[in-house]
mmCIF file of C-alpha atoms in Angstrom:
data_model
loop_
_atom_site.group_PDB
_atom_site.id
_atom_site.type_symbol
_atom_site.label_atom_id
_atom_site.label_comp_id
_atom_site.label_asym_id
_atom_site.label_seq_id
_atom_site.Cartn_x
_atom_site.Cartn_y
_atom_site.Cartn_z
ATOM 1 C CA UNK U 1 193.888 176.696 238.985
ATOM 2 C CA UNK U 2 190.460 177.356 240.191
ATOM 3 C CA UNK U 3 187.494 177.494 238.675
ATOM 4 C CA UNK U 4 187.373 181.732 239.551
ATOM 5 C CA UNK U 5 190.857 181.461 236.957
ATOM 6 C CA UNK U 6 188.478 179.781 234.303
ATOM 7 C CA UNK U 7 185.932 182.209 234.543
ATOM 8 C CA UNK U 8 188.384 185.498 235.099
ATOM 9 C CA UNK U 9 190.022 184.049 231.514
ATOM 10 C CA UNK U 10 186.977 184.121 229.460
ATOM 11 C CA UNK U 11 186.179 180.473 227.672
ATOM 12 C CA UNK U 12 188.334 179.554 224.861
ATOM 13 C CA UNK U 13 191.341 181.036 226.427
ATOM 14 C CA UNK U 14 190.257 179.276 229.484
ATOM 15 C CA UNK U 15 189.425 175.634 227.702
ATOM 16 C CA UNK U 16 193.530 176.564 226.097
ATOM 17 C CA UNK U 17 194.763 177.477 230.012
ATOM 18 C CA UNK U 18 193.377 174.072 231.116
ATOM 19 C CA UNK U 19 194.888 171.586 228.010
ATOM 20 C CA UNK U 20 197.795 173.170 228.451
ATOM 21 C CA UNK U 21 197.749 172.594 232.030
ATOM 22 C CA UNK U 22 196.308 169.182 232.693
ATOM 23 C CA UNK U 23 197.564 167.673 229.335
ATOM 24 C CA UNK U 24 199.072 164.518 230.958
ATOM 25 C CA UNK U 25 196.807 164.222 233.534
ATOM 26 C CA UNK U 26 195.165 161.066 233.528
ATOM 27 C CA UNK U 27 191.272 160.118 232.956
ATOM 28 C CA UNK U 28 190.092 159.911 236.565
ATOM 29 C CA UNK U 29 192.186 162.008 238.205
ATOM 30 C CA UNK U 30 190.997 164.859 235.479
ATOM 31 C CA UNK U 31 187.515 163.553 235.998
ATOM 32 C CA UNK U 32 188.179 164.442 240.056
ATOM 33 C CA UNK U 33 189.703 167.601 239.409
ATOM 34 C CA UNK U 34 187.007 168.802 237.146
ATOM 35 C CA UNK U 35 184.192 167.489 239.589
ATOM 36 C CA UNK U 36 186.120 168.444 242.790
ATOM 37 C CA UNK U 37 188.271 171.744 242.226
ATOM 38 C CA UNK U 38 187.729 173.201 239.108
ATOM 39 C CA UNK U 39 183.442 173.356 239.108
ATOM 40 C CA UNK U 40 182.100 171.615 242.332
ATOM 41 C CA UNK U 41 178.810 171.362 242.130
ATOM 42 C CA UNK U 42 178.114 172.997 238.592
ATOM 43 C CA UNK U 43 179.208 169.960 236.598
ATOM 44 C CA UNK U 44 177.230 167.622 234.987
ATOM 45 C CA UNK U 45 178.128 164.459 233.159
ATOM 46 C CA UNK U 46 176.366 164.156 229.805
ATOM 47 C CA UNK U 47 175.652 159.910 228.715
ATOM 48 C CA UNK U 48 174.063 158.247 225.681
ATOM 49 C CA UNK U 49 174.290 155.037 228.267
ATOM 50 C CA UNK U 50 175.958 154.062 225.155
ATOM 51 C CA UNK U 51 178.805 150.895 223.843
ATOM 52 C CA UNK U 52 181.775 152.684 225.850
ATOM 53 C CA UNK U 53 179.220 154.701 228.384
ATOM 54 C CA UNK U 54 179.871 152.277 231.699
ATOM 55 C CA UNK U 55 184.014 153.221 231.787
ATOM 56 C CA UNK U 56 183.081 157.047 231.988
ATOM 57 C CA UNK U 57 179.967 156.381 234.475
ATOM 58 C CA UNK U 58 181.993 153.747 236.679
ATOM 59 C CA UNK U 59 185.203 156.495 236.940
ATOM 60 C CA UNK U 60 182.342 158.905 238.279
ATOM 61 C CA UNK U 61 181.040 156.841 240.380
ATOM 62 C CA UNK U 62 184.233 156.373 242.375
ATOM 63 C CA UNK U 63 184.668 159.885 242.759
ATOM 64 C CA UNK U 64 180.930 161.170 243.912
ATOM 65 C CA UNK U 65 177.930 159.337 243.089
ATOM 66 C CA UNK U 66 175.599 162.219 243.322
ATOM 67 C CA UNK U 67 177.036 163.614 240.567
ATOM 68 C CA UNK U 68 174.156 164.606 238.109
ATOM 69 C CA UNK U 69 174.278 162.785 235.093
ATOM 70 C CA UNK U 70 172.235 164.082 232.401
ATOM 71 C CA UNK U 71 170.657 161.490 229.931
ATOM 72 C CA UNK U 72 168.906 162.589 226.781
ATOM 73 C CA UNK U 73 165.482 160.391 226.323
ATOM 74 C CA UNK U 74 164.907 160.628 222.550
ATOM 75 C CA UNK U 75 161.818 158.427 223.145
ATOM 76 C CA UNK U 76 163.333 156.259 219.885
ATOM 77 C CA UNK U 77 166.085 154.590 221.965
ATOM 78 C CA UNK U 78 166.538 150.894 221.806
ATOM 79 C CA UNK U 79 165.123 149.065 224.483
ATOM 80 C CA UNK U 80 168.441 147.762 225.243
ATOM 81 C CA UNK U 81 169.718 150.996 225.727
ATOM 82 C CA UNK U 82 166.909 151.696 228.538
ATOM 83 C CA UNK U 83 167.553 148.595 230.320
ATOM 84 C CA UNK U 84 171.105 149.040 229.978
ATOM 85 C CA UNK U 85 170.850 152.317 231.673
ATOM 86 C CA UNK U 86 169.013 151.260 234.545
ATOM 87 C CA UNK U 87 171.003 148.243 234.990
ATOM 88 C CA UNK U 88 174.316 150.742 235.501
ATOM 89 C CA UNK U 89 172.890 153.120 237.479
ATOM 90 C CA UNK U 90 171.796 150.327 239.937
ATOM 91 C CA UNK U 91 175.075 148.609 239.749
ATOM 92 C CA UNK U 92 176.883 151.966 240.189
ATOM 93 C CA UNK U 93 174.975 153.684 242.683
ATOM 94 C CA UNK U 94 174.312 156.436 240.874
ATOM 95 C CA UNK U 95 171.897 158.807 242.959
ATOM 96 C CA UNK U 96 171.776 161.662 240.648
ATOM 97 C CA UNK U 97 170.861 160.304 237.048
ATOM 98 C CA UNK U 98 168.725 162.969 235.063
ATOM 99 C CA UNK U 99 166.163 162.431 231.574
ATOM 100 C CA UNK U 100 165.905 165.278 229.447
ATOM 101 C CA UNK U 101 162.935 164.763 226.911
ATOM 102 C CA UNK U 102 161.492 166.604 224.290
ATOM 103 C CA UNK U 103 158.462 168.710 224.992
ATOM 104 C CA UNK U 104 155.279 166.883 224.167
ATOM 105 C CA UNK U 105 154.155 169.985 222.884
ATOM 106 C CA UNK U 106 156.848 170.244 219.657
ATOM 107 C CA UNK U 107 156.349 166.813 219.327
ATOM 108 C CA UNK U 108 152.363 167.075 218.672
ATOM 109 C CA UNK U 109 153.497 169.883 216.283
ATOM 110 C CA UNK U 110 156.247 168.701 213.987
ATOM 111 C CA UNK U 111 156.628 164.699 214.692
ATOM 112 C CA UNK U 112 153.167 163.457 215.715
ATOM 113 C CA UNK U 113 153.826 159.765 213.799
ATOM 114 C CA UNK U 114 157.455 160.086 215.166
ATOM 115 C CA UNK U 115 158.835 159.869 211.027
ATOM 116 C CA UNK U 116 160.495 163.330 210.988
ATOM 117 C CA UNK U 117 164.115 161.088 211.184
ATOM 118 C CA UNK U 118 163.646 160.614 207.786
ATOM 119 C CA UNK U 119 162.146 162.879 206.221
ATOM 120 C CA UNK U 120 164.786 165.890 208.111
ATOM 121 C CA UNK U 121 167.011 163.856 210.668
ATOM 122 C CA UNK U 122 168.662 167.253 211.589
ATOM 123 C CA UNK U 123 165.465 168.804 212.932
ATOM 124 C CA UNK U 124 164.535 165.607 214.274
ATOM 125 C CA UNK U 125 167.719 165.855 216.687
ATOM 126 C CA UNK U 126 166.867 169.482 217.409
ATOM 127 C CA UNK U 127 163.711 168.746 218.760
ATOM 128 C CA UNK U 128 164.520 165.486 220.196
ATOM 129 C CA UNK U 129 168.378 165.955 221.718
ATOM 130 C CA UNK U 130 170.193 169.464 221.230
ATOM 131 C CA UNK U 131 166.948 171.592 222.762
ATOM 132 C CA UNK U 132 166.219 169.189 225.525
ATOM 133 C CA UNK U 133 169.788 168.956 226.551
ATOM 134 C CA UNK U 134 170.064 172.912 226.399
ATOM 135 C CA UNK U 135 167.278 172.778 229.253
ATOM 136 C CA UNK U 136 169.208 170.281 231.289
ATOM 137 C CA UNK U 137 172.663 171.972 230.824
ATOM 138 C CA UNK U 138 170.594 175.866 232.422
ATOM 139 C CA UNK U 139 173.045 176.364 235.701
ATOM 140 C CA UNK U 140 175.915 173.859 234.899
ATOM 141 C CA UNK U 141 179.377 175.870 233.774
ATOM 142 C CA UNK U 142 180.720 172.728 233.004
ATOM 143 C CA UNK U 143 180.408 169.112 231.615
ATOM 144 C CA UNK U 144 181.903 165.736 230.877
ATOM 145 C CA UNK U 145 181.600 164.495 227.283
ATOM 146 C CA UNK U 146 182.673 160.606 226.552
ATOM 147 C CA UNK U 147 184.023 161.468 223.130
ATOM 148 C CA UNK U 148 187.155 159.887 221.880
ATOM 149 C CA UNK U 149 189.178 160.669 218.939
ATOM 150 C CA UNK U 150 189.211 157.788 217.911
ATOM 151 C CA UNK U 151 185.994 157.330 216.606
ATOM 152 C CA UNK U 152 185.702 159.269 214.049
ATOM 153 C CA UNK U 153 187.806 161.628 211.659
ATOM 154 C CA UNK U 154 185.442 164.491 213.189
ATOM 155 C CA UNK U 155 186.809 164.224 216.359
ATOM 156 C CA UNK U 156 190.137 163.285 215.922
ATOM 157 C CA UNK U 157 191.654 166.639 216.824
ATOM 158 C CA UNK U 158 189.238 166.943 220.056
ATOM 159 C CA UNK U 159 190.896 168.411 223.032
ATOM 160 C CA UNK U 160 190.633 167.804 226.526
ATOM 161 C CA UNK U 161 189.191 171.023 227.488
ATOM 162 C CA UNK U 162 186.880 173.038 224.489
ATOM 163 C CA UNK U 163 184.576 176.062 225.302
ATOM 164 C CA UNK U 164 181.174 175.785 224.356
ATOM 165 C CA UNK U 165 179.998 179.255 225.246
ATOM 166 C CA UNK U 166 179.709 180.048 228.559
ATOM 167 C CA UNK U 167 180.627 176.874 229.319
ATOM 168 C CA UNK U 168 183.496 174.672 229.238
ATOM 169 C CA UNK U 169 183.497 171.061 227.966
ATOM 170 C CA UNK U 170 185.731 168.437 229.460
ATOM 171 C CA UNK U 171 187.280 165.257 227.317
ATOM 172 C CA UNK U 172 189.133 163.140 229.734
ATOM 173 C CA UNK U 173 189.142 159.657 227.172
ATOM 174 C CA UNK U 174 189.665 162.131 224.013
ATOM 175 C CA UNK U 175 193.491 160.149 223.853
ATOM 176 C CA UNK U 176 191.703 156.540 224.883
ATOM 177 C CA UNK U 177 191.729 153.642 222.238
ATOM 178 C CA UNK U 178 188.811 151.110 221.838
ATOM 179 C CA UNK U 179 191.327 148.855 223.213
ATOM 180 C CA UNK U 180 191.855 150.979 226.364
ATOM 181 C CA UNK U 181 187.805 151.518 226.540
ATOM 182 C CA UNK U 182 187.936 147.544 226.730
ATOM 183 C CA UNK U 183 190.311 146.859 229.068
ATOM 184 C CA UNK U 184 188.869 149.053 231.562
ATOM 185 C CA UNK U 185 185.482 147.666 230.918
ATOM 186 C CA UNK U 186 186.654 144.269 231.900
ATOM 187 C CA UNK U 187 189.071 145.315 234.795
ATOM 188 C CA UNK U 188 186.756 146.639 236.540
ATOM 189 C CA UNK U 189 183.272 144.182 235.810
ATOM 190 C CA UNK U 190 181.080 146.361 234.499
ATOM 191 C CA UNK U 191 178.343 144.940 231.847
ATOM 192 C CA UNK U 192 178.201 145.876 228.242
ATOM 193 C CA UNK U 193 175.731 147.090 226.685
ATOM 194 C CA UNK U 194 173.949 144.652 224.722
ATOM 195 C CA UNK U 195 173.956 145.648 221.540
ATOM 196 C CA UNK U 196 177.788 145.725 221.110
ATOM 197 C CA UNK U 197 178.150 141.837 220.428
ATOM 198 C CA UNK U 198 175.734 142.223 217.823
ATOM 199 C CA UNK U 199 177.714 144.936 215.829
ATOM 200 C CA UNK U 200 176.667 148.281 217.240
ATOM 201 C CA UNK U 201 179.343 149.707 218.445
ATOM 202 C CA UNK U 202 178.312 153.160 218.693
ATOM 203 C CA UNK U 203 174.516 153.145 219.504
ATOM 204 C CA UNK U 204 172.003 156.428 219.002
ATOM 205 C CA UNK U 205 168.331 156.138 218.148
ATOM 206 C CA UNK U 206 166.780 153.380 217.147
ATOM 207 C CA UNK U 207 165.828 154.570 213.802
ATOM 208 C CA UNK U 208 169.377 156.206 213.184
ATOM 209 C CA UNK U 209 171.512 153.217 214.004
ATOM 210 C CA UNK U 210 172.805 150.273 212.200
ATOM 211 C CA UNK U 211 175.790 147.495 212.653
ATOM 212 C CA UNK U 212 178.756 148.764 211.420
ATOM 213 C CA UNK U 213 180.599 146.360 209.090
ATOM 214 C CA UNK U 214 184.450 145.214 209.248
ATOM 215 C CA UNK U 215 186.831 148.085 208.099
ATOM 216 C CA UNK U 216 184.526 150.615 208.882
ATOM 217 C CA UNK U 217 184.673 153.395 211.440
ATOM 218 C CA UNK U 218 183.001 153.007 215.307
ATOM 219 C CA UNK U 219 180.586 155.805 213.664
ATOM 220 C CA UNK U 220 179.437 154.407 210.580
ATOM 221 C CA UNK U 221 176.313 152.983 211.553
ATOM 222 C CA UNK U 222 174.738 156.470 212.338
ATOM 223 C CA UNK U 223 172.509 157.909 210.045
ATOM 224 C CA UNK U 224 173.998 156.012 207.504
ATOM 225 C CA UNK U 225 173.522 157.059 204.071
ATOM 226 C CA UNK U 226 172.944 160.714 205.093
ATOM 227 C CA UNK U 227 176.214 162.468 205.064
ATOM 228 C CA UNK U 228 175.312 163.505 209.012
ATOM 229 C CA UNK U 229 177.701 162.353 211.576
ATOM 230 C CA UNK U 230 176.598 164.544 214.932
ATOM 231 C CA UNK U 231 173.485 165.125 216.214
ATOM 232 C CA UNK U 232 174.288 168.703 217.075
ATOM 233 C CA UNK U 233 175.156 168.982 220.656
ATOM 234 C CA UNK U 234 178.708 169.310 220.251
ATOM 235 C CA UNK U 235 177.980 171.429 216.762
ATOM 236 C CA UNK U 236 176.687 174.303 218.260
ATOM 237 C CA UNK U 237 176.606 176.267 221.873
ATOM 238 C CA UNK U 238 173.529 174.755 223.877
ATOM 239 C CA UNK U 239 171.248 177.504 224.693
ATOM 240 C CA UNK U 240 167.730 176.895 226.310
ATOM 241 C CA UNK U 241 166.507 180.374 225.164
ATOM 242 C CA UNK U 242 167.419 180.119 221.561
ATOM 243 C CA UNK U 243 165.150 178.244 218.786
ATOM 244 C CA UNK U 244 168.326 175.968 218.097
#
């Protein structure tokens, strides 16, 4: 199947053609096929630089290193999570490694003192995440998501393949366990981020993230308290045009 079939099938039926296709194709060899065959050169991998973020980036890596990747800079990240960041890209020779930040502009307008995560944490991830990403995404049909079902009961019925729009999403560790996130971590000598050992083991904004404590789910710790468990990128369809 090439990526004229995804396009002549219109997107959900085409996200359905491709799960139903590539089901049992493992993570890097999907990760090759998306990259190579089915959308060379208008694919883009999207990473927090997260806990589990170095398995996804290293499997990339090995497969084309100028792949853009397309990191959203909140400008309320840990510091961890900045140094962590640079500290893969260097180690995995990444060439193509993208920030999309929030306009200065908005920011002036509606979170001068940089507070608005508490006082409306959904507009605060508008402004900071969903828009800016929406820019980044403009002329990619495609991109790589490092959600696993496992994390939450929100995504536990995530497919490989899911349209969002005009574009399709791709999943490859949807079926991975934090076990399997581990093991390939170690295998292949990447670093962690820092934060994990001390109980983060899903990491957003600095403001929005706490430990998460024994029993709990890998998602807990985000904006606990709120009854919000996505920021909205993978809520809605990412348009650059619309006031999302």
């Amino acid at each position: 199947m090439s990526a004229h079939d995804v396009k002549l099938f219109g997107d959900q039926i085409a996200a359905s053609r491709l799960e139903s296709r590539f089901a049992r194709v493992k993570a890097s060899s999907l990760i090759r096929l998306a990259i190579e065959d089915l959308f060379p050169g208008r694919i883009a991998l999207v990473s927090s630089f997260g806990a589990d973020a170095a398995a996804l980036l290293h499997m990339v890596s090995q497969i084309d290193k100028a792949t853009p990747v397309i990191f959203v800079d909140t400008g309320q990240h840990f510091p961890e999570t900045l140094a962590y960041r640079d500290e893969l890209c260097a180690t995995l020779g990444l060439t193509d490694v993208r920030s999309a930040a929030p306009e200065a502009q908005t920011l002036a307008q509606e979170d001068p003192e940089k507070w608005l995560f508490s006082s409306d944490p959904d507009r605060c991830c508008e402004i900071r995440k969903v828009r800016p990403l929406a820019v980044a995404m403009e002329g990619f049909d495609a991109w790589i998501t490092g959600r696993k079902a496992f994390q939450s009961a929100t995504r536990a019925t995530l497919p490989l393949f899911e349209a969002e729009g005009e574009r399709v999403k791709v999943n490859p560790l949807v079926g991975w366990t934090a076990t399997d996130v581990l093991d390939y971590i170690r295998e292949a000598g990447l670093p962690r981020h820092p934060l994990v050992e001390r109980g983060f083991p899903s990491i957003g904004c600095m403001p929005c993230t706490s430990a998460v404590r024994p029993g709990e789910d890998e998602r807990a710790g985000r904006w606990r308290g709120r009854g919000k468990t996505e920021c909205g990128i993978h809520t809605t369809v990412l348009d650059a045009g619309a006031d999302i």
